CSV table of C-alpha atoms and ligand atoms in Angstrom, one decimal:
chain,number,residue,atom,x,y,z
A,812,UNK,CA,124.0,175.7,74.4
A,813,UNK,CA,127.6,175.3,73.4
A,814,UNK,CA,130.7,175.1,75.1
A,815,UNK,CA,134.1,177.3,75.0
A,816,UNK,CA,137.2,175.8,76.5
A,817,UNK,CA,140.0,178.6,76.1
A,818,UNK,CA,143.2,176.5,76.2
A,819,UNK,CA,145.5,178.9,74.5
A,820,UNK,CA,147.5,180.3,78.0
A,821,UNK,CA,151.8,179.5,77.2
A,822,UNK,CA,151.8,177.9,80.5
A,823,UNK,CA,154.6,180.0,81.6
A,824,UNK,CA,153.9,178.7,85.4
A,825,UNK,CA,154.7,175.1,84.3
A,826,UNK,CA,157.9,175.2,82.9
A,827,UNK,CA,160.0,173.1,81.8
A,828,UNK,CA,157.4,170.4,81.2
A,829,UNK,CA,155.0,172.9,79.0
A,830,UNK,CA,157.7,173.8,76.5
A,831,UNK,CA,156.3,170.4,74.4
A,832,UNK,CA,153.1,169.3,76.4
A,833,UNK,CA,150.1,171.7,77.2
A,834,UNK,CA,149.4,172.2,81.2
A,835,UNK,CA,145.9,170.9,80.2
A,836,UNK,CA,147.1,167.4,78.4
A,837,UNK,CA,148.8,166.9,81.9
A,838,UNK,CA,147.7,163.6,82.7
A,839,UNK,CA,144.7,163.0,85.5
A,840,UNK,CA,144.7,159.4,86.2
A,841,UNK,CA,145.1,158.0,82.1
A,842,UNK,CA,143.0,161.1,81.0
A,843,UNK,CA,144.2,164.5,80.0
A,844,UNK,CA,142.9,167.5,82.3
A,845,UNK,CA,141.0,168.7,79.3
A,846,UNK,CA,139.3,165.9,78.6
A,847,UNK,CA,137.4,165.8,82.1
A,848,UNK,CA,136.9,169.7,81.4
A,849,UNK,CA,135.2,168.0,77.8
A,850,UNK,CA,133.2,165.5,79.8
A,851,UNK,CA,132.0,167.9,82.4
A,852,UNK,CA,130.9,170.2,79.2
A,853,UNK,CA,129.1,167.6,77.5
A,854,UNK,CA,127.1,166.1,81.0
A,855,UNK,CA,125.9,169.6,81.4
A,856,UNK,CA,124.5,169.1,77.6
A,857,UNK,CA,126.7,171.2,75.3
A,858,UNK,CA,126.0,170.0,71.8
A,859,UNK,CA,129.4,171.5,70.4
A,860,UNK,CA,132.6,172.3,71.9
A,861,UNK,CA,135.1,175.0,71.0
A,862,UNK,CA,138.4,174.7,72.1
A,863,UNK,CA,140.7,177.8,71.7
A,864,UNK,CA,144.3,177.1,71.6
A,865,UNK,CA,147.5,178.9,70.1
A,866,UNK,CA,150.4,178.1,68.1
A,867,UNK,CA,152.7,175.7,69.6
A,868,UNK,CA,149.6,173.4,71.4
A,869,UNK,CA,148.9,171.5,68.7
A,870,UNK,CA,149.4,168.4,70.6
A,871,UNK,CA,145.6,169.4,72.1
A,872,UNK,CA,143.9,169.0,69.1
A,873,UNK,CA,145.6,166.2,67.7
A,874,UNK,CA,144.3,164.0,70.7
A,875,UNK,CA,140.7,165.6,69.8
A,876,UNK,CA,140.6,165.0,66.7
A,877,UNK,CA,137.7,163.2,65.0
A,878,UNK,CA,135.6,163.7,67.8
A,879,UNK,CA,132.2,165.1,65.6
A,880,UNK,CA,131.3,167.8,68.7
A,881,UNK,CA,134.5,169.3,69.3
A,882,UNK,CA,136.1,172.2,66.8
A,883,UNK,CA,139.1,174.1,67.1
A,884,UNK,CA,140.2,178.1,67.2
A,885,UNK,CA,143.4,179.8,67.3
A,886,UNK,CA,144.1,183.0,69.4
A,887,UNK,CA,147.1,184.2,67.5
A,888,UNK,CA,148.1,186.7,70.6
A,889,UNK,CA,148.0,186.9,74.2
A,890,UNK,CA,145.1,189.6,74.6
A,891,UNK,CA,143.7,188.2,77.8
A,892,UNK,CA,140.4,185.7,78.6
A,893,UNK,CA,138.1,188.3,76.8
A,894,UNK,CA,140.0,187.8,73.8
A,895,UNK,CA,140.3,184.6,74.0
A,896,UNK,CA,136.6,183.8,74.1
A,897,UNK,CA,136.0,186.0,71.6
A,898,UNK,CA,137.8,184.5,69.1
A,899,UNK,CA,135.6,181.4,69.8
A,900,UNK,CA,132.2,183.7,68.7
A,901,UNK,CA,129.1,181.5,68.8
A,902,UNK,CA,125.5,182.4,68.1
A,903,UNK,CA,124.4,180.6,71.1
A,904,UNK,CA,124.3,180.5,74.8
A,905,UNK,CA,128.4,180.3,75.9
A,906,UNK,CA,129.3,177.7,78.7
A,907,UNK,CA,132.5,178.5,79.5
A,908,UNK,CA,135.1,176.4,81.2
A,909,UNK,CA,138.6,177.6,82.4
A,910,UNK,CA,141.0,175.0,80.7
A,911,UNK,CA,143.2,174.6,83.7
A,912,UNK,CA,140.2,174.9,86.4
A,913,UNK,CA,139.6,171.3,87.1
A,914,UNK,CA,136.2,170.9,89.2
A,915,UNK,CA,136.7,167.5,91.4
A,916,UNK,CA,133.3,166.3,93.1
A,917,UNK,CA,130.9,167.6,91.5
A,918,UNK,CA,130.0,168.9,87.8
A,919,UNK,CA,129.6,172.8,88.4
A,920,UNK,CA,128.4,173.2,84.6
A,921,UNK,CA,125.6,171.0,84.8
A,922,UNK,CA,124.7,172.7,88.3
A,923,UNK,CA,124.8,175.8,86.7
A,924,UNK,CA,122.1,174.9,83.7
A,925,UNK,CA,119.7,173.8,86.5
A,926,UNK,CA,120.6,177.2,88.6
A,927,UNK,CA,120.1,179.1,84.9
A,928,UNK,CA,116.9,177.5,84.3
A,929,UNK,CA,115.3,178.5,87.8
A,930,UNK,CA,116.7,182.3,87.1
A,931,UNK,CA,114.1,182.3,83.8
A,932,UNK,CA,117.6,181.3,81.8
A,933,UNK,CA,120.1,184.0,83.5
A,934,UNK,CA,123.6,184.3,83.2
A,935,UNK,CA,125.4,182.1,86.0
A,936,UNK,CA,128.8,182.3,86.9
A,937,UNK,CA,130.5,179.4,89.1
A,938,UNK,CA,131.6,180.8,92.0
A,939,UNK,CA,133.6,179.9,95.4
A,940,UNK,CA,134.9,181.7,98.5
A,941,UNK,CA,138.7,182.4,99.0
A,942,UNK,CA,140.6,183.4,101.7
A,943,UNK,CA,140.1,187.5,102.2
A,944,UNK,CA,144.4,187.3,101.2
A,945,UNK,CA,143.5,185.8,98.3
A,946,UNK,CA,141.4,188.1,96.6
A,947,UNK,CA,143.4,190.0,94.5
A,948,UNK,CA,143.7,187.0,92.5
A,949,UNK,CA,140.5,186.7,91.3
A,950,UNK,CA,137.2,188.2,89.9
A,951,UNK,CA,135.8,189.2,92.9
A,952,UNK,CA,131.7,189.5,93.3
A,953,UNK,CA,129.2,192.2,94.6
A,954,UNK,CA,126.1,190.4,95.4
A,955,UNK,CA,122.8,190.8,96.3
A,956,UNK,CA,121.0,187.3,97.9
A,957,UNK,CA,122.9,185.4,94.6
A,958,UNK,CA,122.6,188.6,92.0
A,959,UNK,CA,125.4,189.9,91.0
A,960,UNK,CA,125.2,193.6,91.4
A,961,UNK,CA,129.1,194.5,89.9
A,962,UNK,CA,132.3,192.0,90.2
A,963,UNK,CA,136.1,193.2,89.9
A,964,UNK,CA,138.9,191.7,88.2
A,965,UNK,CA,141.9,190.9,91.0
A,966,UNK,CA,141.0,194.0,93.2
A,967,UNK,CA,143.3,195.0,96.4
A,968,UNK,CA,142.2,193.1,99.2
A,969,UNK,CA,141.0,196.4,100.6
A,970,UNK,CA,138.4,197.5,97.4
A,971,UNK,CA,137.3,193.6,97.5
A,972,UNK,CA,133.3,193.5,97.6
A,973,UNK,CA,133.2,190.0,99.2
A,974,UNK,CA,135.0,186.8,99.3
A,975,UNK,CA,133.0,185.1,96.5
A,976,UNK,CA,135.5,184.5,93.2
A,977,UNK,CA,134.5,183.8,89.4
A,978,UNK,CA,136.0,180.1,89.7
A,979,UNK,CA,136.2,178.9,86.0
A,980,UNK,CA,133.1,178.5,85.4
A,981,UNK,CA,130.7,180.9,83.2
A,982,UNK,CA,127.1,180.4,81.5
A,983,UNK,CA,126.5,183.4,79.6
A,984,UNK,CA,124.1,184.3,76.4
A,985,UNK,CA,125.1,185.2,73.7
A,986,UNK,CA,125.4,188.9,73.8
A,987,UNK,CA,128.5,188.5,75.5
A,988,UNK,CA,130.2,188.7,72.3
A,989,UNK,CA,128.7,192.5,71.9
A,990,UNK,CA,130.5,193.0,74.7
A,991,UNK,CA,133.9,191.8,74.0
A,992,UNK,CA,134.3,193.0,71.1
A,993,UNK,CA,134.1,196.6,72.0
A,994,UNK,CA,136.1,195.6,75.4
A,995,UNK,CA,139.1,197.5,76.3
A,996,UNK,CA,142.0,196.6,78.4
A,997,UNK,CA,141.6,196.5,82.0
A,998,UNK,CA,143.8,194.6,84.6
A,999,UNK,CA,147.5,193.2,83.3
A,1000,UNK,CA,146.4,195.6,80.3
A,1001,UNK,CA,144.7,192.6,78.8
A,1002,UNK,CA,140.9,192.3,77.5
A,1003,UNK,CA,139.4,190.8,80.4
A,1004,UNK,CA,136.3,188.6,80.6
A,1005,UNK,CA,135.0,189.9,84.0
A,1006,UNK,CA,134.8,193.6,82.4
A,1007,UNK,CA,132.5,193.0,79.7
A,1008,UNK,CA,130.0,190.6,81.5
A,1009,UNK,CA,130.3,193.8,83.9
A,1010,UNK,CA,129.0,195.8,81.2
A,1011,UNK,CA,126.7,192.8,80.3
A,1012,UNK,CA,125.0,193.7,84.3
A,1013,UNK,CA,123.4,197.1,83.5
A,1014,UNK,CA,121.1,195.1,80.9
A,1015,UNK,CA,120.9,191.8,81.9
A,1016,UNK,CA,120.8,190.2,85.8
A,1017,UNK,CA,123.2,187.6,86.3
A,1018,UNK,CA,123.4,185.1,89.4
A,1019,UNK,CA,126.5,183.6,90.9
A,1020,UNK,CA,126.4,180.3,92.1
A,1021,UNK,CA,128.9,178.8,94.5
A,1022,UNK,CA,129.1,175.2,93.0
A,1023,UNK,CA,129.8,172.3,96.1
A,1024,UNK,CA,133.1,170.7,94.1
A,1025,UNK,CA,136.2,172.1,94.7
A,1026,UNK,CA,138.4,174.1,91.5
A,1027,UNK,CA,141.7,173.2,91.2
A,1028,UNK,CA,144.6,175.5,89.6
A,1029,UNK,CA,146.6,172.7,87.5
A,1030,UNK,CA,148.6,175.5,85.8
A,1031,UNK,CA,151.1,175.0,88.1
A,1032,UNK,CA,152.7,171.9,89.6
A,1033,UNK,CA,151.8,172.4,93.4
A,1034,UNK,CA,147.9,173.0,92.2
A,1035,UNK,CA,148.5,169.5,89.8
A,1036,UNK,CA,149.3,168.0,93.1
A,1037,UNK,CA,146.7,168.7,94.2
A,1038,UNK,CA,144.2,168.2,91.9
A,1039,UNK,CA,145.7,164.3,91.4
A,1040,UNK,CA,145.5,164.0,95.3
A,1041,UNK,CA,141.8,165.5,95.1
A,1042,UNK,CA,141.1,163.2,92.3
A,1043,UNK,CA,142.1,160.4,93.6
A,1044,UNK,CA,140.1,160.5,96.6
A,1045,UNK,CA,136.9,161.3,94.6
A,1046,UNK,CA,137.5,157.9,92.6
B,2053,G1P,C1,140.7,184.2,85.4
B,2053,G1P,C2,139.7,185.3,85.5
B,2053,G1P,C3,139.3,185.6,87.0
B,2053,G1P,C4,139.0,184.3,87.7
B,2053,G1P,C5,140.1,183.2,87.5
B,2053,G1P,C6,139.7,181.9,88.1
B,2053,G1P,O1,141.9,184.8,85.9
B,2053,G1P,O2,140.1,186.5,84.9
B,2053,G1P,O3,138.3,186.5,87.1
B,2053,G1P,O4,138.7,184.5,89.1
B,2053,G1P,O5,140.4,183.0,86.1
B,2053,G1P,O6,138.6,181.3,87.5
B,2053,G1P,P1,143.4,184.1,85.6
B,2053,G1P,O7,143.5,183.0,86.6
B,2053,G1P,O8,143.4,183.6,84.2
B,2053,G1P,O9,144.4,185.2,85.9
């Protein structure tokens, strides 16, 4: 298994401060964000990481640098998540981590190999419940028990299936690739992730797992609040 980290968002809801410094080199404590996101990706047992970042966040690799696991990829334009991971194309299982979804109290990936392994190696995606007002920012799940029968990327609160949100967190095989590269635009008119794993569903079952730790949004300051205050009180 290796890991994708895409890290290549302009960080437009953190302005000023991400003009010069990535939302995800924002310091946690004296560690980067993204370097508990590499932690948490090497605890579940990644043996490489792929960071994908874009012009301008070079800052991000320079602090990574020299470490032997981790590697680097560019996405040269805003195309959406799909695109992003894509461009980080790997011939082996994906673990996928949101760079600015910080999990505090517990590590989701390496709950999410165990959940994997009793599924016969299924895809899991990391999950949590959000406020029914909430839903239309998210990928929203259909479920049956924990199978995920469809999911929706940031439907109206009225088409939502549940309460149950993609939350950062993705273990997929490697035939998600197939997938996103013959993805077109959906939501925001970007290549979204949540549509091609949909495809991914009429072939392959996939499981959503609502992981105990709590996400936290540090792509903008109130969510970096709170992931410090969160932090802090794990410690
Ligand atoms: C992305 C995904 C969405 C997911 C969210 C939080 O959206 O597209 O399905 O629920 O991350 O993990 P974004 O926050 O990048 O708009």
């Amino acid at each position: 298994m290796k890991a994708i980290i895409p890290a290549a968002g302009l960080g437009t809801r953190f302005l000023p401060v991400t003009r010069v410094v990535p939302k995800e080199m924002l310091p946690i404590g004296a560690k980067p964000a993204l370097e508990l996101i590499v932690d948490e990706a090497r605890a579940a047992g990644a043996d490489e990481i792929v960071i994908v970042i874009s012009e301008g966040k070079e800052l991000i690799r320079r602090y990574f640098e020299g470490q032997g696991d981790i590697r680097f990829v560019y996405q040269k334009e805003q195309k959406g998540l799909g695109h992003a991971v894509l461009q980080a194309e790997i011939d082996d299982d994906a673990l996928i981590l949101l760079g600015d979804a910080l999990v505090v109290g517990c590590c989701a990936a390496k709950e999410m190999v165990e959940v994997s392994k009793g599924h016969g190696g299924a895809a899991v995606i990391g999950c949590e419940r959000v406020p029914k007002e909430k839903v239309s920012r998210y990928g929203i799940m259909k479920l049956d028990g924990d199978r995920i029968v469809d999911m929706v990327e940031k439907p109206a609160i009225e088409e939502a299936p549940s309460d149950i949100a993609v939350a950062g967190r993705y273990l997929l095989p490697a035939a998600i690739f197939g997938y996103l590269k013959t993805q077109t635009p959906g939501k925001g008119g970007e290549i979204q992730l949540t549509d091609a794993i949909r495809r991914m569903l009429s072939e392959r079952d996939a499981y959503a797992y609502v992981y105990p730790g709590k996400r936290q949004d540090i792509g903008n300051p109130d969510g970096y609040f709170a992931a410090l205050e969160a932090y802090r009180g794990n410690s």
